[in-house]
Short mmCIF file of C-alpha atoms (C1' of nucleotides) in Angstrom, two decimals:
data_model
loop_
_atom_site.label_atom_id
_atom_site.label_comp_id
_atom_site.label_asym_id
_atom_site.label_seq_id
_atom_site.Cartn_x
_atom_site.Cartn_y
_atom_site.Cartn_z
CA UNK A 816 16.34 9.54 -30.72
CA UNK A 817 16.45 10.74 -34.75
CA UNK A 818 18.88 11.26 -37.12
CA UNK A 819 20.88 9.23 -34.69
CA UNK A 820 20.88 7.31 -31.18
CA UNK A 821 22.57 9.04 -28.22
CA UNK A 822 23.79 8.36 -24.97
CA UNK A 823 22.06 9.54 -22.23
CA UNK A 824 25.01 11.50 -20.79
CA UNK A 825 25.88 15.58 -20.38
CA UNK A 826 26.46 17.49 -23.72
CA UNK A 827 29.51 18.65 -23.63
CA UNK A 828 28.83 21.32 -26.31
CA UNK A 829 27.65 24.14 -24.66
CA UNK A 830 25.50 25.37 -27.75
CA UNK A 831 24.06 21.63 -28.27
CA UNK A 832 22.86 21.68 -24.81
CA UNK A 833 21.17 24.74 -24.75
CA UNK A 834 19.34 23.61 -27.99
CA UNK A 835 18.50 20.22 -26.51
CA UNK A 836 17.52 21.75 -23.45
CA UNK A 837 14.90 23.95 -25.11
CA UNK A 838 13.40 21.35 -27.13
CA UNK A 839 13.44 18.34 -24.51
CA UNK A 840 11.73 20.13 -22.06
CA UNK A 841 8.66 22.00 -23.88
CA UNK A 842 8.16 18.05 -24.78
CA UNK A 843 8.34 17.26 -20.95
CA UNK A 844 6.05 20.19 -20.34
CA UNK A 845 3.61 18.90 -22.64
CA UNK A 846 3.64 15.39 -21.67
CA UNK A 847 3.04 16.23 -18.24
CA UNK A 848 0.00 18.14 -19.14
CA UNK A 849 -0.99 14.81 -21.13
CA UNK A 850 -1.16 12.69 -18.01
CA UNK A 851 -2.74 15.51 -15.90
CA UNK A 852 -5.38 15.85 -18.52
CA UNK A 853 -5.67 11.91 -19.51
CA UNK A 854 -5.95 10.20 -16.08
CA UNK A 855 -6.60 13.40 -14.10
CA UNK A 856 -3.50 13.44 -11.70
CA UNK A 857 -2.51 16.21 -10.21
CA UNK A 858 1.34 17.36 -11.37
CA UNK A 859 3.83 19.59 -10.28
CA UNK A 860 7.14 19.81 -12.39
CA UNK A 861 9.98 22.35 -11.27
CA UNK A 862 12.87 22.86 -13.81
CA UNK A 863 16.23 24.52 -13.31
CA UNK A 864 18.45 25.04 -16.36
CA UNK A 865 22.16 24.93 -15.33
CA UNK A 866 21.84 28.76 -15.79
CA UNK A 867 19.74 28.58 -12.82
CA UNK A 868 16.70 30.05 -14.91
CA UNK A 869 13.34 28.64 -13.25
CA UNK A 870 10.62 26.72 -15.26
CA UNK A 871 7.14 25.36 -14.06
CA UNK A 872 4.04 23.35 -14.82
CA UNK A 873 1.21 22.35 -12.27
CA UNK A 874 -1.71 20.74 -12.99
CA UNK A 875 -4.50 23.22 -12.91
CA UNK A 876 -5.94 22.74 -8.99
CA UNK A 877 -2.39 22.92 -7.27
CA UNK A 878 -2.36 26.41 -9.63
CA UNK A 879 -5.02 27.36 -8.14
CA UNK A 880 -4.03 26.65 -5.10
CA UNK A 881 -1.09 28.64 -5.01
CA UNK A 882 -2.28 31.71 -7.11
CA UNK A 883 -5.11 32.18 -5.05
CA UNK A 884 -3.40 31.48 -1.08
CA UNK A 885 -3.65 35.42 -0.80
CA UNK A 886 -6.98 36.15 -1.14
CA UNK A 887 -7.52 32.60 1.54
CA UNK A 888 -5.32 34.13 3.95
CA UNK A 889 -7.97 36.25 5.50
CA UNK A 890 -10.56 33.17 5.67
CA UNK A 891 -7.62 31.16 7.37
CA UNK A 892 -7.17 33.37 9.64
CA UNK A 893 -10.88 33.86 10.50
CA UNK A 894 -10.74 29.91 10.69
CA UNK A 895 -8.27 29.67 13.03
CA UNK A 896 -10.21 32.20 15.78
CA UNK A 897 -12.20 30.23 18.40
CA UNK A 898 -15.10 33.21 17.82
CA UNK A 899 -15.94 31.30 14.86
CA UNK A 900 -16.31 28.06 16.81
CA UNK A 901 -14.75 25.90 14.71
CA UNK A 902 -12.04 24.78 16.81
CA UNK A 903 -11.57 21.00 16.53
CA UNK A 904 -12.70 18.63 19.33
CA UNK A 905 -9.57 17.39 20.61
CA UNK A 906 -7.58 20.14 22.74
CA UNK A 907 -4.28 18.95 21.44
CA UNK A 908 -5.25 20.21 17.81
CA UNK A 909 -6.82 23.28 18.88
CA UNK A 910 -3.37 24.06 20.48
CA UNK A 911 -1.64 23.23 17.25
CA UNK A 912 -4.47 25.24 15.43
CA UNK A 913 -3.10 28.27 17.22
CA UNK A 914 0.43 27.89 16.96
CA UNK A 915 0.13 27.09 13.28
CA UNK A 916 -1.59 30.56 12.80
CA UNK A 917 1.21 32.37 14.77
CA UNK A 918 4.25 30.45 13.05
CA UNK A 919 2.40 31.09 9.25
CA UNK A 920 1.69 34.57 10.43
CA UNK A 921 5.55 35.25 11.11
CA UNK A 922 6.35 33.09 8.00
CA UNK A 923 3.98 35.00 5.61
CA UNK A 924 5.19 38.64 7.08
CA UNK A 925 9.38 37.28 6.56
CA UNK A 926 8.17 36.37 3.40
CA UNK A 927 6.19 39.46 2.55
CA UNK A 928 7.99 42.84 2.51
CA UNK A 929 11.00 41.67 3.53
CA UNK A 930 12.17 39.33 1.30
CA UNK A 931 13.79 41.41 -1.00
CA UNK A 932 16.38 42.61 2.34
CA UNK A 933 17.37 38.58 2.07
CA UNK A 934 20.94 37.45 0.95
CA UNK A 935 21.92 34.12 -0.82
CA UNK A 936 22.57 32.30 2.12
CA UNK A 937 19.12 33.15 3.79
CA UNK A 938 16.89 32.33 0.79
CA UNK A 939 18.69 29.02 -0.06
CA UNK A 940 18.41 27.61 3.31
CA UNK A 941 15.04 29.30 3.88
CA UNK A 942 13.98 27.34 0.53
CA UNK A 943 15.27 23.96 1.42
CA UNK A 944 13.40 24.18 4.30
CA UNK A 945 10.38 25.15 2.83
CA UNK A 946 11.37 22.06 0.21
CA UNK A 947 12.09 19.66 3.05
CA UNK A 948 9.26 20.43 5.12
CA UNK A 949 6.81 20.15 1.89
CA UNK A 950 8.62 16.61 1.48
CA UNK A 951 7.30 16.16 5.24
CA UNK A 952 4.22 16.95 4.94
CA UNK A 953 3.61 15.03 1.46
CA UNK A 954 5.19 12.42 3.13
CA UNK A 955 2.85 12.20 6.25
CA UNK A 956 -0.45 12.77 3.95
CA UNK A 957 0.83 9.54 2.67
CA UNK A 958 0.89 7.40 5.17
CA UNK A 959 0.40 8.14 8.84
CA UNK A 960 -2.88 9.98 8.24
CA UNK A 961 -4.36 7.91 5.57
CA UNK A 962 -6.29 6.09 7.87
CA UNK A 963 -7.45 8.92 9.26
CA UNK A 964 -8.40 10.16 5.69
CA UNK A 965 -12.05 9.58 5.50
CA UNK A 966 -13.23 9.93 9.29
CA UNK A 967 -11.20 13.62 8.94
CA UNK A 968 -12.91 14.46 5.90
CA UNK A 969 -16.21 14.01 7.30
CA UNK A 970 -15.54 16.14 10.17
CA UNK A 971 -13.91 19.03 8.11
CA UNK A 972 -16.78 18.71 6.01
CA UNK A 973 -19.09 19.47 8.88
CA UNK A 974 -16.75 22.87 9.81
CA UNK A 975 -17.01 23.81 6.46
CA UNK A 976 -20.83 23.97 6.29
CA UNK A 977 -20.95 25.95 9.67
CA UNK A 978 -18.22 28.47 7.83
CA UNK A 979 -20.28 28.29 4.66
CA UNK A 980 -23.61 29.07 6.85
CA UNK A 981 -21.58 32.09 8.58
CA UNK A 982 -20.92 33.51 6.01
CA UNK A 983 -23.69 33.22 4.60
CA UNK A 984 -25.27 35.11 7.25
CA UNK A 985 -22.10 37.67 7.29
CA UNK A 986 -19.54 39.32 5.40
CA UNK A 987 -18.94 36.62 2.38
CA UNK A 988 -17.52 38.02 -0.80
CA UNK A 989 -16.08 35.12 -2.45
CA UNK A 990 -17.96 31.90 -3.79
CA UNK A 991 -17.86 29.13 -1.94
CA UNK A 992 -18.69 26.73 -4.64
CA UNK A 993 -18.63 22.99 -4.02
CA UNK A 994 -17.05 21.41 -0.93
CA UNK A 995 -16.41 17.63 -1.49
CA UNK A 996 -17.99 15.65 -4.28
CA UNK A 997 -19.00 12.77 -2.35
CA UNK A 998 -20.06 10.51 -5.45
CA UNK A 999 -19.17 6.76 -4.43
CA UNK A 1000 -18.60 6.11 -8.20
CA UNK A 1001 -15.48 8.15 -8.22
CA UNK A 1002 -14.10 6.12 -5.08
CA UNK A 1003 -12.29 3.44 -7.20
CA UNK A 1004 -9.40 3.25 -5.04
CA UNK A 1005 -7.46 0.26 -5.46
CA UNK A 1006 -4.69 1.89 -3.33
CA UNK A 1007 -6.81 2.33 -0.08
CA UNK A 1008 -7.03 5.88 -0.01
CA UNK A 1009 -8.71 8.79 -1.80
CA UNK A 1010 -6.21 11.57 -0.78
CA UNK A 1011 -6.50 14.48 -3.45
CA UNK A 1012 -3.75 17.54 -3.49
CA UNK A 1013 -5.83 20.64 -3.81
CA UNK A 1014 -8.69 19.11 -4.94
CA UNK A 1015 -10.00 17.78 -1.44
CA UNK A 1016 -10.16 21.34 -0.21
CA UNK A 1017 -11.38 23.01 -3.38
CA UNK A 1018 -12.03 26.57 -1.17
CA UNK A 1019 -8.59 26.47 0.10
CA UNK A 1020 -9.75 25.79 3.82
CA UNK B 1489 0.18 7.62 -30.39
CA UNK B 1490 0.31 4.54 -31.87
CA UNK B 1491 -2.35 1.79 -32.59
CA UNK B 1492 -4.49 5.36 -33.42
CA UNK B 1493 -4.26 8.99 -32.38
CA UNK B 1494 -6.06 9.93 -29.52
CA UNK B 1495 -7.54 12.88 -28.04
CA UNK B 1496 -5.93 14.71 -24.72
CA UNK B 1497 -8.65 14.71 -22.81
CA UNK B 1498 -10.05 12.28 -19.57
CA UNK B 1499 -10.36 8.41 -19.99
CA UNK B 1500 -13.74 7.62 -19.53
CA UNK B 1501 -13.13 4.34 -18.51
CA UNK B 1502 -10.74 3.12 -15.15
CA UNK B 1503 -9.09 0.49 -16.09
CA UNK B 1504 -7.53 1.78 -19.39
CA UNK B 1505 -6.98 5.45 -17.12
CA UNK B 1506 -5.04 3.35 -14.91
CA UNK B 1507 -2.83 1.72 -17.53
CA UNK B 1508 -2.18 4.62 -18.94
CA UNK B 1509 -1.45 6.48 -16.28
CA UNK B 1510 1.18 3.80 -15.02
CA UNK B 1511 2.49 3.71 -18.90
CA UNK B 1512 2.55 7.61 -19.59
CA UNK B 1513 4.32 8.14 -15.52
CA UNK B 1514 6.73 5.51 -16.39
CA UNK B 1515 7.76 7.66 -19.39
CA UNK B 1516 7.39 11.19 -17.90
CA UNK B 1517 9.95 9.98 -15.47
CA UNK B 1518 12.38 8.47 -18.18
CA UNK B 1519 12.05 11.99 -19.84
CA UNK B 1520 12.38 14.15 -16.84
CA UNK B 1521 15.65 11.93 -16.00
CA UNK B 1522 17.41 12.44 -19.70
CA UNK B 1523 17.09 15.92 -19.38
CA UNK B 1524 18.61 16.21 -16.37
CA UNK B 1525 21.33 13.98 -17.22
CA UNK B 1526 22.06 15.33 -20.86
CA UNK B 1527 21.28 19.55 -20.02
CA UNK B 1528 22.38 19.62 -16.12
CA UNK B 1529 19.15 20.22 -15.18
CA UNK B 1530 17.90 20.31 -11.35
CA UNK B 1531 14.36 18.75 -11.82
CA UNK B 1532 11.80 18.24 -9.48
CA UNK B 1533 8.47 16.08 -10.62
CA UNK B 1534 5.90 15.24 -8.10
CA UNK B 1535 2.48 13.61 -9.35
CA UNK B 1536 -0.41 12.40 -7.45
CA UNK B 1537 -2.88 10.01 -9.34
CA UNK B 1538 -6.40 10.49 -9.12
CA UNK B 1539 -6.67 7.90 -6.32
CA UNK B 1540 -4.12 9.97 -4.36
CA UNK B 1541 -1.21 7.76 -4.86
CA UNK B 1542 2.21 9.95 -4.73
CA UNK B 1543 4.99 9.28 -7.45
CA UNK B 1544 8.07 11.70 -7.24
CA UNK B 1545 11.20 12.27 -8.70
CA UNK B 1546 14.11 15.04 -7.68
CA UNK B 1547 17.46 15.44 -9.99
CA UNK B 1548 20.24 14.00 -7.66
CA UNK B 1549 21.70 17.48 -6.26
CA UNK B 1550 17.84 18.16 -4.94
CA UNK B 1551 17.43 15.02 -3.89
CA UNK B 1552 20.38 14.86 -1.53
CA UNK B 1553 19.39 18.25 -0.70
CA UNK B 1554 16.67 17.10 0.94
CA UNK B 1555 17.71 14.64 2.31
CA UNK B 1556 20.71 15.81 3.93
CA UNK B 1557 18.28 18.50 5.41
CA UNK B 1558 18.67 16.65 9.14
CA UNK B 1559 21.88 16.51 9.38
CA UNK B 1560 22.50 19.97 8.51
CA UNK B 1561 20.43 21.96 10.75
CA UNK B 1562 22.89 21.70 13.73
CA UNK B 1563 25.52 23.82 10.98
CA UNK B 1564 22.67 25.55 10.61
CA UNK B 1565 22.10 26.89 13.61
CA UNK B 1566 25.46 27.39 14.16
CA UNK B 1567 25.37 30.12 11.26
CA UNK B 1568 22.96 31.63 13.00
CA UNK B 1569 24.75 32.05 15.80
CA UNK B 1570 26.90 35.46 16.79
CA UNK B 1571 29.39 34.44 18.01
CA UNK B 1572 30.49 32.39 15.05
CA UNK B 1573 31.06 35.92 13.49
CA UNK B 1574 28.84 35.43 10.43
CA UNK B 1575 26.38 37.78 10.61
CA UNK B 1576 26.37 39.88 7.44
CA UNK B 1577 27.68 43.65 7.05
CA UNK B 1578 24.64 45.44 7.22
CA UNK B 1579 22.63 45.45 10.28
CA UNK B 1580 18.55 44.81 9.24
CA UNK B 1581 20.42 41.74 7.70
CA UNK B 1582 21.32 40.38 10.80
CA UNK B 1583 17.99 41.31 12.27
CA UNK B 1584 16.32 38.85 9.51
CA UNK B 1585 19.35 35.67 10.25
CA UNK B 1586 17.81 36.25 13.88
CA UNK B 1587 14.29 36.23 12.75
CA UNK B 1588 14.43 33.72 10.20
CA UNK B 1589 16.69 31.24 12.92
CA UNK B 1590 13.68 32.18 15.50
CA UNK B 1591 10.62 30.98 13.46
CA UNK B 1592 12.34 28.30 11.69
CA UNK B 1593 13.45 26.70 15.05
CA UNK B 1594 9.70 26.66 15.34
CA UNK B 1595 8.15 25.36 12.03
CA UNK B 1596 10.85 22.73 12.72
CA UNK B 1597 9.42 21.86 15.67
CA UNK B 1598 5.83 21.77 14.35
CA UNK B 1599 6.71 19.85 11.61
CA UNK B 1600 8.57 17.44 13.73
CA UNK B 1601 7.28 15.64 16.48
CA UNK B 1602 4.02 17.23 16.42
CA UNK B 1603 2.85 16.22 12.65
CA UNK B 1604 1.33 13.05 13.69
CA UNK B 1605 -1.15 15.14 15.51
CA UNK B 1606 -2.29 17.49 12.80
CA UNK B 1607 -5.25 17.06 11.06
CA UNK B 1608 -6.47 17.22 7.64
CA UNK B 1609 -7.00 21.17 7.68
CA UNK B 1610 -3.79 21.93 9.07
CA UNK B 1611 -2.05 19.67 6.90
CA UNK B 1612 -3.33 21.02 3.79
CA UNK B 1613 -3.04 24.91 4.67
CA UNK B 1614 0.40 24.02 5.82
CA UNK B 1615 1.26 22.25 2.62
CA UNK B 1616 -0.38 25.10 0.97
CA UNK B 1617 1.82 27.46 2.97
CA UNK B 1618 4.75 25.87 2.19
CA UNK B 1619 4.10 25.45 -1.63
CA UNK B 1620 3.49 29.24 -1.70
CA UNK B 1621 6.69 30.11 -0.07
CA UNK B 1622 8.69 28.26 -1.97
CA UNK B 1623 7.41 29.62 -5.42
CA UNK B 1624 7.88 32.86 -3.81
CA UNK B 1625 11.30 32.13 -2.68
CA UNK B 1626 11.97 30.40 -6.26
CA UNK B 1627 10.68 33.56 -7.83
CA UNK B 1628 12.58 36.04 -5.48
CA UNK B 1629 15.75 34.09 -6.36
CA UNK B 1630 15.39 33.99 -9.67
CA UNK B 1631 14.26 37.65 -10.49
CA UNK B 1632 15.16 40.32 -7.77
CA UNK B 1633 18.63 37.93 -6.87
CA UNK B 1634 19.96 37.67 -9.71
CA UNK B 1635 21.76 40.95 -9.64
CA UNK B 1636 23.35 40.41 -6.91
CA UNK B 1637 24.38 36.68 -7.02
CA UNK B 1638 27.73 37.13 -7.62
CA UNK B 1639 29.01 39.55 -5.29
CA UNK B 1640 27.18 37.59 -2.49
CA UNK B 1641 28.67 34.28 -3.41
CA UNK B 1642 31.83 35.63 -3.03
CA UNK B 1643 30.59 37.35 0.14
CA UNK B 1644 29.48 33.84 1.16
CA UNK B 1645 32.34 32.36 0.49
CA UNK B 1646 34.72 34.51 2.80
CA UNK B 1647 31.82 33.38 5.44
CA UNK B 1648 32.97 30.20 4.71
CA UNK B 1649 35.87 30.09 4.46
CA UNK B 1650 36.07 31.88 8.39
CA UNK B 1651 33.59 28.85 9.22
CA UNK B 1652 35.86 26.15 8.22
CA UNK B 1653 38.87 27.64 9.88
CA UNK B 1654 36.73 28.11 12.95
CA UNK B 1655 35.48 24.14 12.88
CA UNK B 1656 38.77 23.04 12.19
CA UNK B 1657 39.93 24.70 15.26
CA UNK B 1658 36.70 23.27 17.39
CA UNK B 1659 33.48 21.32 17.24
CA UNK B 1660 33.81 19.77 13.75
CA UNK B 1661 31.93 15.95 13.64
CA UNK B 1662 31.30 16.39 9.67
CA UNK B 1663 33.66 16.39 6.87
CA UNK B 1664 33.14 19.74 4.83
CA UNK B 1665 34.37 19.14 1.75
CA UNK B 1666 34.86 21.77 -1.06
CA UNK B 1667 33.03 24.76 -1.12
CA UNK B 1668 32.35 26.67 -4.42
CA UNK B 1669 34.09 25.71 -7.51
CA UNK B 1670 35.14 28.91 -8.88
CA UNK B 1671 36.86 27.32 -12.31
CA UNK B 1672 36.23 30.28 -14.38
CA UNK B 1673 35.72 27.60 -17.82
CA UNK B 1674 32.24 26.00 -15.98
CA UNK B 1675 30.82 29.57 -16.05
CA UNK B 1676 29.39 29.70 -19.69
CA UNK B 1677 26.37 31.15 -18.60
CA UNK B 1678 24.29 33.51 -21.26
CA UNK B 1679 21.69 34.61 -19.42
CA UNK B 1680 23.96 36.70 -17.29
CA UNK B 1681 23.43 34.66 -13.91
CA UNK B 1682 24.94 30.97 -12.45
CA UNK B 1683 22.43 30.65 -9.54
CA UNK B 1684 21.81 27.29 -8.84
CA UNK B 1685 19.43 24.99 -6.76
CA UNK B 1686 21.56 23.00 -4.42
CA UNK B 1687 24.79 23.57 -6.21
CA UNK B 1688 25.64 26.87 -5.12
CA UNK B 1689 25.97 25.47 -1.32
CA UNK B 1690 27.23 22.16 -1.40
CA UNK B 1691 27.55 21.32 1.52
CA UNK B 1692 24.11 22.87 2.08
CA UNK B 1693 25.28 25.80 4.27
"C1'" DA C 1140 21.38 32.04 -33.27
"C1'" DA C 1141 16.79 30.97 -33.84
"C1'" DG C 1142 13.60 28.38 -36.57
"C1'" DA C 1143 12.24 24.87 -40.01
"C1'" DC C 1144 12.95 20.25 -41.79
"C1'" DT C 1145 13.04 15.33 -41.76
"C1'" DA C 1146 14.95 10.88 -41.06
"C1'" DT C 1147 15.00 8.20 -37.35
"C1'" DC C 1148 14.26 6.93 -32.69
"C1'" DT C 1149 11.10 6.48 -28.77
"C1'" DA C 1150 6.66 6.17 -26.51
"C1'" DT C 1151 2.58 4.10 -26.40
"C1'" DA C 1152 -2.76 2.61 -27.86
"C1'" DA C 1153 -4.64 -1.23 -29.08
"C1'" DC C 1154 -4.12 -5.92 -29.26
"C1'" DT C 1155 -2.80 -10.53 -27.41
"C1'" DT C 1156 -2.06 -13.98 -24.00
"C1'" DT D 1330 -6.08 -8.68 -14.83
"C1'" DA D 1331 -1.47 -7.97 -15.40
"C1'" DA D 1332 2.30 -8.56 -18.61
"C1'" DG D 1333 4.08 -8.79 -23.28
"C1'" DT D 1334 3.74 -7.50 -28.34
"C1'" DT D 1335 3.33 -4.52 -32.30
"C1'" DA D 1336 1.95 -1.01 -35.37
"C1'" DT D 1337 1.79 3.74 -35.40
"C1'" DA D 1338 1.92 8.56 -33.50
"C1'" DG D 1339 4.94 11.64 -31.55
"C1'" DA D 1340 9.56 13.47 -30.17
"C1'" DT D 1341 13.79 14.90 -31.54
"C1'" DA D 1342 19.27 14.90 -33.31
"C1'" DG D 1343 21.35 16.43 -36.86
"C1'" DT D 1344 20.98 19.44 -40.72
"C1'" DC D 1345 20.03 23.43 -43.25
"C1'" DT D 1346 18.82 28.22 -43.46
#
DNA sequence: AAGACTATCTATAACTT
DNA sequence: TAAGTTATAGATAGTCT
């Protein structure tokens, strides 16, 4: 790319690639936070050097997200309790509904205190798992339950305002802020859908 | 860039955001490629667009990772398993293969036939879940593991080594190829660890 | 070996069709 | 409106320190 054109192979030179490593990706870094910021896409990059050492960008919602799942987990689980009443109509999901918040439950705890006790083995399968099962899910926002996008969205939107008035009424200590920004104008979607990661659920819920 | 400088911030208007964002993706990707190719990087790049639209891209070991997920949870459970003699020397070990096997038997499940059913909510707290885990696994790995990489993969290894002689003796339906390459000359590794995302475990055991 | 330099290559914003 | 062109900004390979 400068003084000279080069393949796009592995450097063998062990010193060369460690050089190029550090330089090519702060660029990728940065260019990934130029598209987030340009046409406001949400990004998550993973990178791991052949020394196994771990880099990351995300866009700033999916941060978010993640950095703040532990103070959510009490409002999830509040959300999945029928006292609240905000069970979903169809029985099916209220059965998944439950078993969802014993599986996470088990799944937070293994990951919790114990996962320091874990060996090699257990943490790389336990992580392709987690990896596959993200692919999964991904995968199934994007198609099978586009369609069911907008008529969802609607109906979560009415659960949230019965939380919101709850809590209201109760034991809130967080701000709930804004729920969905409904604004037609923003709903150029050539694609058919108007799926957001972590932006469609701005409270986590 | 070119034509003139611009600033990073939002495109105001949705046609050129759109071009752009094709343009600038198309390029992230090229760049995200080269350094895995030229550094021996494991990369993983997912970005939605602002209409939703999901573009990823996984360095080849993580992609067949993935992808060979199916067809390795049957070994997987196998590991899990007793009487295959693998559990590990110390005894709250074992008690976490158990646990781990029991609950992901059951996210398995959940994510499996049952995903169709979810809605919305679950979808995105499970995606949440999942994204959260496997930082924290990514984290534990690279931080609190490292110490103790190498005596495990060789600990692994003997497991291995025990489960191929076992499979060649019974059940085995899938080729197992080699295990850990152990040439001393690929382990230039400075930062005093050679943990690595779906090389470790080739054959994803 | 970690940073600065810079000539050159690549990516791309604006333009064109 | 999408695809192709081009002039320029930005990234970076090799070099020097």
């Amino acid at each position: 790319m400068t003084r000279r054109k080069i393949q796009i192979k592995k450097i063998d030179n062990t010193t060369a690639r460690q050089v190029t490593f550090s330089k090519r990706r702060r660029g990728l870094f940065k260019k990934a936070q130029e598209l987030s910021t340009l046409c406001d896409a949400e990004i998550a990059l993973v990178v791991f050097s052949a020394t196994g050492k771990l880099f990351e960008y995300t866009s700033s919602s999916v941060q978010q997200v993640i950095e703040r799942h532990g103070l959510l987990s009490s409002n999830f689980d509040k959300l999945n309790q029928p006292s609240l009443e905000l069970q979903l109509e169809s029985s099916t999901s209220a059965a998944l509904s439950k078993e969802i918040a014993e599986n996470t439950h088990e799944l937070r705890k293994l990951m919790g205190e114990e996962l320091q006790e874990l060996n090699m083995k257990e943490l790389h399968e336990l992580e392709k798992l987690l990896a596959s099962g993200l692919k999964r899910v991904r995968d199934a926002k994007g198609s099978q339950l586009m369609q069911e996008n907008k008529r969802l969205k609607q109906m979560a939107n009415q659960q949230i305002q019965t939380l919101e008035l709850e809590l209201e009424q109760g034991q809130s200590s967080e701000p709930i802020g804004d729920f969905i920004h409904s604004d037609p104008s923003q709903d150029h979607d050539s694609s058919g859908t108007s799926l957001k990661l972590g932006l469609a659920f701005p409270n986590g819920i």
